[in-house]
Coordinates of C-alpha atoms in Angstrom, one line a residue:
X156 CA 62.2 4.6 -80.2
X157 CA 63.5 8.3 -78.9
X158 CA 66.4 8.2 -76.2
X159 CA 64.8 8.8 -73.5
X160 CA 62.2 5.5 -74.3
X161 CA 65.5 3.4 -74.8
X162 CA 66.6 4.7 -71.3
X163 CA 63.1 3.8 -69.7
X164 CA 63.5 0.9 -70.7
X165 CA 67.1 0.3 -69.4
X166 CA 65.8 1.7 -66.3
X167 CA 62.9 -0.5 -65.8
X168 CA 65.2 -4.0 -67.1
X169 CA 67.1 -3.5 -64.3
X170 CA 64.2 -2.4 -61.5
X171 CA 63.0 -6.0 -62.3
X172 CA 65.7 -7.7 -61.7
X173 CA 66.2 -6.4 -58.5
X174 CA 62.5 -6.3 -57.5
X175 CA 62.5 -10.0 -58.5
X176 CA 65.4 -10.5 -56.5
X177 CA 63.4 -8.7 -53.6
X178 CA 60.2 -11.2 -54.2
X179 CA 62.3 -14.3 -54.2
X180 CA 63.7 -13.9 -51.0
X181 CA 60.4 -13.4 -49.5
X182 CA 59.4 -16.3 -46.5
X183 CA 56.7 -17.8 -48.2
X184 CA 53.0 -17.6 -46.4
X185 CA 53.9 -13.9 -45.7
X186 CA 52.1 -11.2 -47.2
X187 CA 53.8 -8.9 -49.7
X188 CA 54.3 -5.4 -48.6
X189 CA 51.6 -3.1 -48.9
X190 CA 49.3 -6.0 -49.7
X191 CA 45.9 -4.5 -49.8
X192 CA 43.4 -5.1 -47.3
X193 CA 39.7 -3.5 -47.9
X194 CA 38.2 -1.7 -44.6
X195 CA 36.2 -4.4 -42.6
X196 CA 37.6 -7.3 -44.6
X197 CA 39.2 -10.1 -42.6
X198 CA 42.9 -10.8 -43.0
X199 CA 43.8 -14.4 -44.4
X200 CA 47.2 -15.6 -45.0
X201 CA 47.1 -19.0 -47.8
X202 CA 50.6 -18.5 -49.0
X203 CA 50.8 -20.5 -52.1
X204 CA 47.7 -21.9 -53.8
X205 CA 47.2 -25.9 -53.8
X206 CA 44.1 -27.5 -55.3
X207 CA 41.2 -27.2 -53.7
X208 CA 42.5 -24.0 -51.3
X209 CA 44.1 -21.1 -51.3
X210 CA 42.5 -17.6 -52.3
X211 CA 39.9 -18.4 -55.3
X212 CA 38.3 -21.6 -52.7
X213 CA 35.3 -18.7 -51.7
X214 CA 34.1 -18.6 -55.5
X215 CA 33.5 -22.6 -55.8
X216 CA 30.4 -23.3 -54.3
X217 CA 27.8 -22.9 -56.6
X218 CA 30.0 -22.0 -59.7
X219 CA 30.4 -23.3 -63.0
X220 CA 33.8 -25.3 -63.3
X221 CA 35.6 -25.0 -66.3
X222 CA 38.6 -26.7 -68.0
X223 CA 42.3 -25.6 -66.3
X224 CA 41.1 -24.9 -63.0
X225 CA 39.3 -21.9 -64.3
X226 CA 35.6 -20.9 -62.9
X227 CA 32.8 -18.7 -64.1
X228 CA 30.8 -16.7 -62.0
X229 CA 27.9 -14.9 -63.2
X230 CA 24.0 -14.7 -62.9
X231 CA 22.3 -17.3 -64.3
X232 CA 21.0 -16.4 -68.1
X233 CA 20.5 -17.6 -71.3
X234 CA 23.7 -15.6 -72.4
X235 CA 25.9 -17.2 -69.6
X236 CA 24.6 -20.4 -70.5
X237 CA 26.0 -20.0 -74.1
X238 CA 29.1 -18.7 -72.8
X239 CA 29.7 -21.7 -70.6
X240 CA 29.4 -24.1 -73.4
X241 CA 31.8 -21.8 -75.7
X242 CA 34.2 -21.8 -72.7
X243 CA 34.2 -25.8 -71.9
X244 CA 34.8 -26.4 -75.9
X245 CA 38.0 -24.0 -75.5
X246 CA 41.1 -25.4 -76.2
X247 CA 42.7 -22.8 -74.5
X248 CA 41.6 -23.6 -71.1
X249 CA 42.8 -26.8 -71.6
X250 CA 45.8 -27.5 -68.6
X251 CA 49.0 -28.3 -70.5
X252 CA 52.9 -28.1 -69.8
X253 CA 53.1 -25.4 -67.4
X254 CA 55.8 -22.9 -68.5
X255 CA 59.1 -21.7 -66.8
X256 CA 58.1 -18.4 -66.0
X257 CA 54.6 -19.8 -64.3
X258 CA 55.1 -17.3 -60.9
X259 CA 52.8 -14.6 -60.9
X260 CA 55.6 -12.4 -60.6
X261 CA 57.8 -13.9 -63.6
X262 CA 54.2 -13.6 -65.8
X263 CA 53.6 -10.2 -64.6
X264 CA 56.7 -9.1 -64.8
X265 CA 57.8 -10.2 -68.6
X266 CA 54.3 -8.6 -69.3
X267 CA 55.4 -5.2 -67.8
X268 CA 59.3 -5.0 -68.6
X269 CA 60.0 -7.5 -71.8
X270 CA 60.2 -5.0 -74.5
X271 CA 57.6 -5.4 -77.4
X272 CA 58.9 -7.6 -80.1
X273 CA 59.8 -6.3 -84.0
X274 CA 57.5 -6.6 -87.1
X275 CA 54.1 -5.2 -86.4
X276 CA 53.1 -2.4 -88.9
X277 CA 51.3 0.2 -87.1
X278 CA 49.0 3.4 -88.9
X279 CA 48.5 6.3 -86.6
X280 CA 46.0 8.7 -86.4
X281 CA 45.7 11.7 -84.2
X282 CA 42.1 12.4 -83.2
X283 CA 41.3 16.5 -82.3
X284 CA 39.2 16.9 -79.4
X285 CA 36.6 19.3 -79.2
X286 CA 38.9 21.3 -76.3
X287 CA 41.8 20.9 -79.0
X288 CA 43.5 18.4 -77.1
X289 CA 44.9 14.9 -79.3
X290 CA 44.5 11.4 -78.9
X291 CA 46.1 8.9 -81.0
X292 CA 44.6 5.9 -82.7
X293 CA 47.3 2.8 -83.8
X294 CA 45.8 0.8 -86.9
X295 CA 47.2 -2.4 -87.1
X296 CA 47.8 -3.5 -90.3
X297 CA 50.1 -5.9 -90.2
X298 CA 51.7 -8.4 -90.8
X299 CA 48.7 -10.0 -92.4
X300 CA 48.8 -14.2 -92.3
X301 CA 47.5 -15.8 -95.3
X302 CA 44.2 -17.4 -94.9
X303 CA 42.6 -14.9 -92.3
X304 CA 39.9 -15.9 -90.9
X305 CA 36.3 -13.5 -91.3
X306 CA 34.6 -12.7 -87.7
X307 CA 31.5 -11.6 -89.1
X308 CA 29.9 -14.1 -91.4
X309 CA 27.6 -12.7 -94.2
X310 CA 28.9 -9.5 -92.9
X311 CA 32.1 -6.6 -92.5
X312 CA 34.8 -7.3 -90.1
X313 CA 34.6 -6.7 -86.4
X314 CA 36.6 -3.5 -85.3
X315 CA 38.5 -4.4 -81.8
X316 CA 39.3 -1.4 -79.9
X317 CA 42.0 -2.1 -77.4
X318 CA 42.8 0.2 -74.0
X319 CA 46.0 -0.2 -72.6
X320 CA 47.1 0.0 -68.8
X321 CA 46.7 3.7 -67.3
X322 CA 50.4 4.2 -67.2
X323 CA 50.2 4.3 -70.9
X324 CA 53.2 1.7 -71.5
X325 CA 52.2 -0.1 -74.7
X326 CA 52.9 -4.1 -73.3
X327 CA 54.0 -6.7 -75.9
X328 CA 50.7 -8.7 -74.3
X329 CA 48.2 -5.7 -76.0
X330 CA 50.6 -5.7 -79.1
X331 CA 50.4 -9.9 -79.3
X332 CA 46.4 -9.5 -78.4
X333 CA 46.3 -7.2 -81.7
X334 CA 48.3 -9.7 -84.2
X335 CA 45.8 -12.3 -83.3
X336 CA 42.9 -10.1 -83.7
X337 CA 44.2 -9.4 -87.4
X338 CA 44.7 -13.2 -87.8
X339 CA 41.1 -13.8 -87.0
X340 CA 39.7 -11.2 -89.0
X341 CA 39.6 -8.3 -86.7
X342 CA 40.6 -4.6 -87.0
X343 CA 42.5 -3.7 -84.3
X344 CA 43.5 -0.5 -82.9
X345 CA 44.7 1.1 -80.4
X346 CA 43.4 3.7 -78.0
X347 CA 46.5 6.1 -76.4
X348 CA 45.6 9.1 -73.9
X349 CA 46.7 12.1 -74.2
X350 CA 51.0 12.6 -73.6
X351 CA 50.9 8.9 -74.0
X352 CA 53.2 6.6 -76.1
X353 CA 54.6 9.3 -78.3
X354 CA 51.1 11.4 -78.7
X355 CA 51.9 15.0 -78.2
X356 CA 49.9 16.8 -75.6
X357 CA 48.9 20.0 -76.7
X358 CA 47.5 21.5 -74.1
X359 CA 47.9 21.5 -70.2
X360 CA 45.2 18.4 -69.5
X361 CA 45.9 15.0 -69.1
X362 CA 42.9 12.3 -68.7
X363 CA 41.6 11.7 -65.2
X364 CA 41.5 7.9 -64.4
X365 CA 38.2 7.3 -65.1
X366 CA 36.8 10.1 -67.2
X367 CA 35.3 8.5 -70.7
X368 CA 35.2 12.0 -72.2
X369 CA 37.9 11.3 -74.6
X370 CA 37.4 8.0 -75.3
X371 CA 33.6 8.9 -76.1
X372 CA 35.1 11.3 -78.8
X373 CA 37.4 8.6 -80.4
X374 CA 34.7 5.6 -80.2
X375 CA 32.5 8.2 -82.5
X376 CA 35.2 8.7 -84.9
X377 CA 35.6 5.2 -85.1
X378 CA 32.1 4.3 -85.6
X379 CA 31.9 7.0 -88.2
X380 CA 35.0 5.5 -90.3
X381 CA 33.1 2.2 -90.1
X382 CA 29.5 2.8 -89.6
X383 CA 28.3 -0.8 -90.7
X384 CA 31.1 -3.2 -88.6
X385 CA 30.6 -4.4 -85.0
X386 CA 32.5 -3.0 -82.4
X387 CA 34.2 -5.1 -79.6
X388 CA 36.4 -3.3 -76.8
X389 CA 39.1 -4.9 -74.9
X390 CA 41.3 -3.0 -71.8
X391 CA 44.4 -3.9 -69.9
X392 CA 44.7 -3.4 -66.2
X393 CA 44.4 0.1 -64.8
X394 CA 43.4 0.6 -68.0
X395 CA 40.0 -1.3 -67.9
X396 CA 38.5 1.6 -65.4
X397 CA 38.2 4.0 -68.6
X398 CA 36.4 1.4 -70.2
X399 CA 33.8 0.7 -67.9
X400 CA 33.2 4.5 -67.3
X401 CA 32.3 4.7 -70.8
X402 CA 30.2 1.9 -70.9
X403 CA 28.2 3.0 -67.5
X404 CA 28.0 6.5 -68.7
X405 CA 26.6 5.4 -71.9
X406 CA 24.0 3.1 -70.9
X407 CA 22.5 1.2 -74.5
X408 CA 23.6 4.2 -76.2
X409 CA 27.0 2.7 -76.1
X410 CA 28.3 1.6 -79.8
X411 CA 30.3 -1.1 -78.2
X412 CA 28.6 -4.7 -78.8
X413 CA 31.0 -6.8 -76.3
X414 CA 33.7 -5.8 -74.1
X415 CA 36.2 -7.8 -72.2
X416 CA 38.8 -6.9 -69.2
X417 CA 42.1 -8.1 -68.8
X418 CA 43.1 -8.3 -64.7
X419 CA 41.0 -5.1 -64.5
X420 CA 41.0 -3.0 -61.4
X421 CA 37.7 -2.5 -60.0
X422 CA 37.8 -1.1 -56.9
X423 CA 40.3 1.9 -58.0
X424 CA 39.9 4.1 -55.0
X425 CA 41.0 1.5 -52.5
X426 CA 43.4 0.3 -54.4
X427 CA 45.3 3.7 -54.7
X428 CA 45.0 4.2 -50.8
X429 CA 46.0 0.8 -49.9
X430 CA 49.1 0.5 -52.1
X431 CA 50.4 -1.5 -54.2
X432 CA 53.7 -4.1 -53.1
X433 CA 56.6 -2.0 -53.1
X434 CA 58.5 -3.0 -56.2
X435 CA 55.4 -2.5 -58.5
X436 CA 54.6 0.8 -56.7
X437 CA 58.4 2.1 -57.5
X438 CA 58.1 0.7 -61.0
X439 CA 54.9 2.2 -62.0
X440 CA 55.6 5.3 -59.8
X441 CA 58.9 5.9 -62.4
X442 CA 57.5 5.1 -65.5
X443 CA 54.9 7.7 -64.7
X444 CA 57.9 10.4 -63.6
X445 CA 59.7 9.5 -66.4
X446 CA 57.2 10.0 -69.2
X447 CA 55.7 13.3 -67.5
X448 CA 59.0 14.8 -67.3
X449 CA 59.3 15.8 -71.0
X450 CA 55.7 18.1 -70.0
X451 CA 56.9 19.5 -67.0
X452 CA 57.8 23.0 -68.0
X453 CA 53.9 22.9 -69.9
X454 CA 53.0 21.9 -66.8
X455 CA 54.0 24.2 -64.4
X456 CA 50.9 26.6 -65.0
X457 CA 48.6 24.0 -64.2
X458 CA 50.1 21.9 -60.9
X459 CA 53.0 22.0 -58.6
X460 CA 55.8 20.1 -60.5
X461 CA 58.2 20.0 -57.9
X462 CA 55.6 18.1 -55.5
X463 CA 54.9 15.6 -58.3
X464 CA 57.8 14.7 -59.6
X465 CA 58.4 14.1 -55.6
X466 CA 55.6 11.7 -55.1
X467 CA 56.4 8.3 -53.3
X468 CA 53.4 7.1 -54.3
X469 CA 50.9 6.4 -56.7
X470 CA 48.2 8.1 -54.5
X471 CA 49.9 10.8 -54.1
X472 CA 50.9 11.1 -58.0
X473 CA 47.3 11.0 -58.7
X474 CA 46.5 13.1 -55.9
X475 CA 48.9 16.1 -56.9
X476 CA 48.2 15.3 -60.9
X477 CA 44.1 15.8 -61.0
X478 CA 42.8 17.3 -57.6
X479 CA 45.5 19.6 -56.1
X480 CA 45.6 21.6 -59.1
X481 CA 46.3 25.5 -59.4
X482 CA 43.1 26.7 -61.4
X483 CA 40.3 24.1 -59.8
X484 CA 41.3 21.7 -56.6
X485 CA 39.2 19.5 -55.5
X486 CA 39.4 16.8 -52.8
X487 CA 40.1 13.2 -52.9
X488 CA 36.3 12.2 -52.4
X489 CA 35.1 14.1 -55.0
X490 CA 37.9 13.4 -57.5
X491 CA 36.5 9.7 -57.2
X492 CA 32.9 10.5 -56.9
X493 CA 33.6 11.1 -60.6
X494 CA 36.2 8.7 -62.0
X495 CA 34.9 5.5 -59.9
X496 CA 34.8 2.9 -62.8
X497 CA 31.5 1.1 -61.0
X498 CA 29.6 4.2 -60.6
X499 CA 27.1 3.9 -63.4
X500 CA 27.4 0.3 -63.3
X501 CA 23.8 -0.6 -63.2
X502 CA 23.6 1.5 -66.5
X503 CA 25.9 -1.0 -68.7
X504 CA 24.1 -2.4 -71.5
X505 CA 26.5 -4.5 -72.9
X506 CA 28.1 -7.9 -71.8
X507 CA 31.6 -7.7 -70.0
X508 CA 33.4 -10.6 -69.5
X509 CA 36.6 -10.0 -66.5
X510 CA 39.6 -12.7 -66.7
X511 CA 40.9 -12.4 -63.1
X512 CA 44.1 -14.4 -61.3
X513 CA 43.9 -15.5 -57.7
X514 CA 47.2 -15.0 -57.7
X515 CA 47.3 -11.4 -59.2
X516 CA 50.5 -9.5 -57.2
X517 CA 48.9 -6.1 -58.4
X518 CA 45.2 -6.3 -58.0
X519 CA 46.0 -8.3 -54.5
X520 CA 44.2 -11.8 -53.4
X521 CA 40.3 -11.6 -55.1
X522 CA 38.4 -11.9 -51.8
X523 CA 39.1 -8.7 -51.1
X524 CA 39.2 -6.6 -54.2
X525 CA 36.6 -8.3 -56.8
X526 CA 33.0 -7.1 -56.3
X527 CA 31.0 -10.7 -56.2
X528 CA 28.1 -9.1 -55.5
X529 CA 28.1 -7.4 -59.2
X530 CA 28.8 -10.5 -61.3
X531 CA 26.0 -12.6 -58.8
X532 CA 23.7 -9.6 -59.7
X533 CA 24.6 -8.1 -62.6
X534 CA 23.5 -10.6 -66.1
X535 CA 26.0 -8.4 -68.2
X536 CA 29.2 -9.2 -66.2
X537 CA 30.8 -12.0 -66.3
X538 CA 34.3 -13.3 -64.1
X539 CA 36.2 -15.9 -65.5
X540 CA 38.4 -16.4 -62.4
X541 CA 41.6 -18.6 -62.8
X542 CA 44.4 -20.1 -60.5
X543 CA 47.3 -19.0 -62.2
X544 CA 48.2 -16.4 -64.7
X545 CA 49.4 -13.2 -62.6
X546 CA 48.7 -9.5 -63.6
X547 CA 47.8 -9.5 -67.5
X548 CA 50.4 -12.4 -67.8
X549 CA 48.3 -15.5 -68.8
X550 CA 50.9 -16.9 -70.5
X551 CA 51.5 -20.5 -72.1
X552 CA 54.3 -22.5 -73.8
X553 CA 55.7 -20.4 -76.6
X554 CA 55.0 -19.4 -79.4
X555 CA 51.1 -20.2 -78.6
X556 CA 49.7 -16.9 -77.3
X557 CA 48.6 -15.8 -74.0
X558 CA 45.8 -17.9 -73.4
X559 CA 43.6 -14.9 -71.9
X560 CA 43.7 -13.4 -75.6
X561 CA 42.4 -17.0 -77.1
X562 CA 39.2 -16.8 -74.5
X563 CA 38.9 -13.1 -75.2
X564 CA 38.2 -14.1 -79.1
X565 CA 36.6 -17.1 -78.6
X566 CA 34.0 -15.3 -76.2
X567 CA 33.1 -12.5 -78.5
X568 CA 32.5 -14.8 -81.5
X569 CA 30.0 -16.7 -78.9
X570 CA 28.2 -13.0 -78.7
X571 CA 27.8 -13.0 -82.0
X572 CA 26.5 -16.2 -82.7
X573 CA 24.4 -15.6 -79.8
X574 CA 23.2 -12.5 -80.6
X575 CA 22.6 -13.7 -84.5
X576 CA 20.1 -16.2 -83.1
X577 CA 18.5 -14.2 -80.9
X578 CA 17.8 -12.0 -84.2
X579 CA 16.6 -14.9 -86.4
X580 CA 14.8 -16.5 -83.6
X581 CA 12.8 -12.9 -83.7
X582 CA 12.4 -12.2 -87.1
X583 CA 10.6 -16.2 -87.0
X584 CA 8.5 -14.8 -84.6
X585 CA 7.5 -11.8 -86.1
X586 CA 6.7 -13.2 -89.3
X587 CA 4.8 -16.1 -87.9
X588 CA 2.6 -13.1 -85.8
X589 CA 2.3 -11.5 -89.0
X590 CA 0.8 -14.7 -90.4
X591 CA -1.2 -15.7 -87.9
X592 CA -2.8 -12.0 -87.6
X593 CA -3.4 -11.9 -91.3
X594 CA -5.4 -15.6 -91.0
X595 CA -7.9 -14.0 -88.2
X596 CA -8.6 -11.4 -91.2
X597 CA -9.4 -13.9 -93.7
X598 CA -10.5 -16.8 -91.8
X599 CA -13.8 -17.3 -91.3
X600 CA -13.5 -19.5 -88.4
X601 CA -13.9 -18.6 -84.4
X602 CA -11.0 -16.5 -83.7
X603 CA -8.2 -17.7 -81.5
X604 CA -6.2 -14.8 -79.8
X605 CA -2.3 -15.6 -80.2
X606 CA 0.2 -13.2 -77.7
X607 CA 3.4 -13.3 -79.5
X608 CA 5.1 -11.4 -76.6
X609 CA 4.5 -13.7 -74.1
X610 CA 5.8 -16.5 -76.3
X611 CA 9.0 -14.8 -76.3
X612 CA 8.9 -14.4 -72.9
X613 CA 9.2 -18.0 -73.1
X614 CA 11.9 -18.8 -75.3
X615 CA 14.0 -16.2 -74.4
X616 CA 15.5 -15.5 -70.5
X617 CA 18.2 -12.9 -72.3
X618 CA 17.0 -9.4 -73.1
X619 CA 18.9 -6.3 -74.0
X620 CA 18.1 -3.7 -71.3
X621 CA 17.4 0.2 -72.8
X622 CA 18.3 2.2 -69.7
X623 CA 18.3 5.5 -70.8

């Protein structure tokens, strides 16, 4: 780790203790400050969650319960069907001893500061861009546990691409997520922007929040290295509005064949105006300072680096960063016209499954920032809401993992066996038409018209939508 990492991380040890310090003396029932409040949406104060109340009591009429407390919510479909039963056999679900650090600040917290533990064996690649700008690619590749298990029967391993929080902090959550993908079989690896986690940037561009360009390049390059192997996608967080850019933006021409979302944020643009609660606003705020500041004299050509480095907030970070720039400014409103994570939504093509906390500090309570209306519409996205777990914290007893990475697995090996049936269950029916047709040749008995499509129609209430 260079110096100034070993500093950051100093730095941000002891933010957390005081901003825990700052939490804890908080009069419970009170809103944090800065809690976010959507235009038009009514204020409710539920203080701490009991059974049966508190902010996730809107999304339980009508929904699927599941082991834990947990819920799905999601448009009725053969797919969400198969996921529910995958879900209800999960062990991890499964309520158990609660652990010490159960708060949602403790678990989001020891997500966001803890440092990430020793003995992971990481190979790096740095992708060219067509501007000439790099990206980095982490191969995990080890340590490998005998007896690892095969994803893919019959068939190559799965490739798991993994997206970490905008901030580009690598969390020991993402690095854990990665170990247990290579247990199970996977080949993880991680995506980094451009200036983050120790990838040099080049030239004078970072990555706007929700701009897929990049990542479209490095998906490619992965595809090309393994042409053959299935492709899953997971993201962290902020992290998760790159994702579903790139899966909007690229319709069914997306090489992704499931994708999950860790305590995503959804609605991004009201998020940044509302604010976060102040010690998660000053922490993000400084890691963002901090690993900028080694740029700043490349910078200087391209925004005003006194004004950023100034910045009390993350809206105005972003704001100074990407739209008040010296060569092309552009407002606020059009800045987000073009990073807004849900606005090629109807174009996804592939099944997204979102593991939300009601109790999420960062995202805020999710009446007011999770879109209902698109998982009660929308039969590729799927929210797995739970009481408890924080912001990408999820954690259980150790040493099991964080139980949000077991479901993240467990769901994706439900696609394929879903998606492997829906094959065979074709090919069947093909051949049978085949067979059939080939009888009203030969046969020399009164012809009896069979429609193949509409007995499909029939078996099947999952279809994979070509929208462009």
């Amino acid at each position: 780790m260079p110096p100034w990492g070993a500093a950051l991380a100093l730095l941000l040890a002891v933010f957390a203790l005081l901003c825990l310090l700052a939490l804890r003396l908080r009069r419970p029932g009170r809103r944090a400050v800065g809690a976010r409040t959507l235009p038009g949406a009514r204020r409710e104060d539920h203080g701490e969650e009991v059974d049966g109340g508190g902010p996730a009591s809107q999304f339980s009429d009508g929904r699927e319960p599941l082991p834990g407390g947990c819920r799905l919510i999601c448009k009725p479909s053969a797919l969400a069907q198969c996921l529910l039963r995958a879900l209800r056999r999960s062990a991890a679900l499964e309520p158990g001893p609660r652990p010490w650090l159960s708060g949602p600040h403790l678990q989001t917290l020891c997500h966001f500061v803890l440092p990430v533990g020793p003995g992971s064996e990481l190979a790096r690649e740095y992708l060219q861009l067509a501007d000439d700008g790099l990206v980095a690619l982490d191969w995990v590749v080890g340590p490998v546990a005998r007896g690892r298990r095969a994803t893919n029967a019959g068939g190559l391993p799965a490739v798991l691409l993994v997206i970490p929080n905008a901030w580009g902090r690598l969390t020991r959550n993402v690095l854990g997520l990665c170990l247990l993908a290579l247990e199970r079989g996977y080949y993880p690896v991680i995506f980094h922007r451009r200036g983050h986690h120790g990838c040099p940037l080049v030239s004078p561009r970072l990555q706007p929040f929700g701009d897929p360009s990049d990542l479209k390049e490095a998906i490619t390059y992965i595809r090309f290295r393994h042409p053959a192997a299935p492709l899953f996608a997971v993201s962290e967080g902020s992290g998760s509005a790159l994702l579903l850019s790139y899966l909007g933006e690229c319709g069914s021409s997306s090489y992704v064949t499931g994708a999950a979302c860790i305590s995503p944020v959804l609605r991004c643009r009201e998020w940044f105006e509302a604010g976060l609660p102040w010690p998660y606003e000053r922490g993000f705020l400084l890691h963002q300072k901090v690993a900028l500041s080694r740029y700043a004299t490349a910078l200087e050509d391209t925004v005003d680096t006194r004004k950023l480095f100034r910045s009390r907030s993350l809206r105005e970070f972003e704001e100074t960063l990407f739209c008040h720039t010296k060569s092309f400014p552009i407002s606020w409103d059009t800045y987000w016209d073009h990073n807004d994570p849900l606005r090629d939504v109807d174009e996804a093509a592939v099944p997204v499954l979102c593991v939300c906390s009601a109790d999420d500090p960062v995202c805020g309570p999710p009446n007011h920032v999770l879109p209902t209306e698109l998982f009660h519409s929308n039969p590729y996205f799927f929210l797995l809401l739970s009481r408890h777990g924080g912001h990408c914290g999820f954690l259980r007893q150790e040493p099991l993992p964080a139980w949000s990475h077991e479901v993240t697995l467990e769901y994706f090996r439900a696609l394929t066996d879903f998606f492997r049936t829906e094959e065979r269950m074709k090919g069947l029916s093909r051949r049978r038409a085949s067979f059939l047709a080939g009888r009203r040749r030969w046969a020399t008995l009164p012809k009896r018209e069979v429609s193949p499509s509409s007995s499909l129609e029939e078996i099947f209430s999952w279809k994979r939508s070509y929208t462009r």
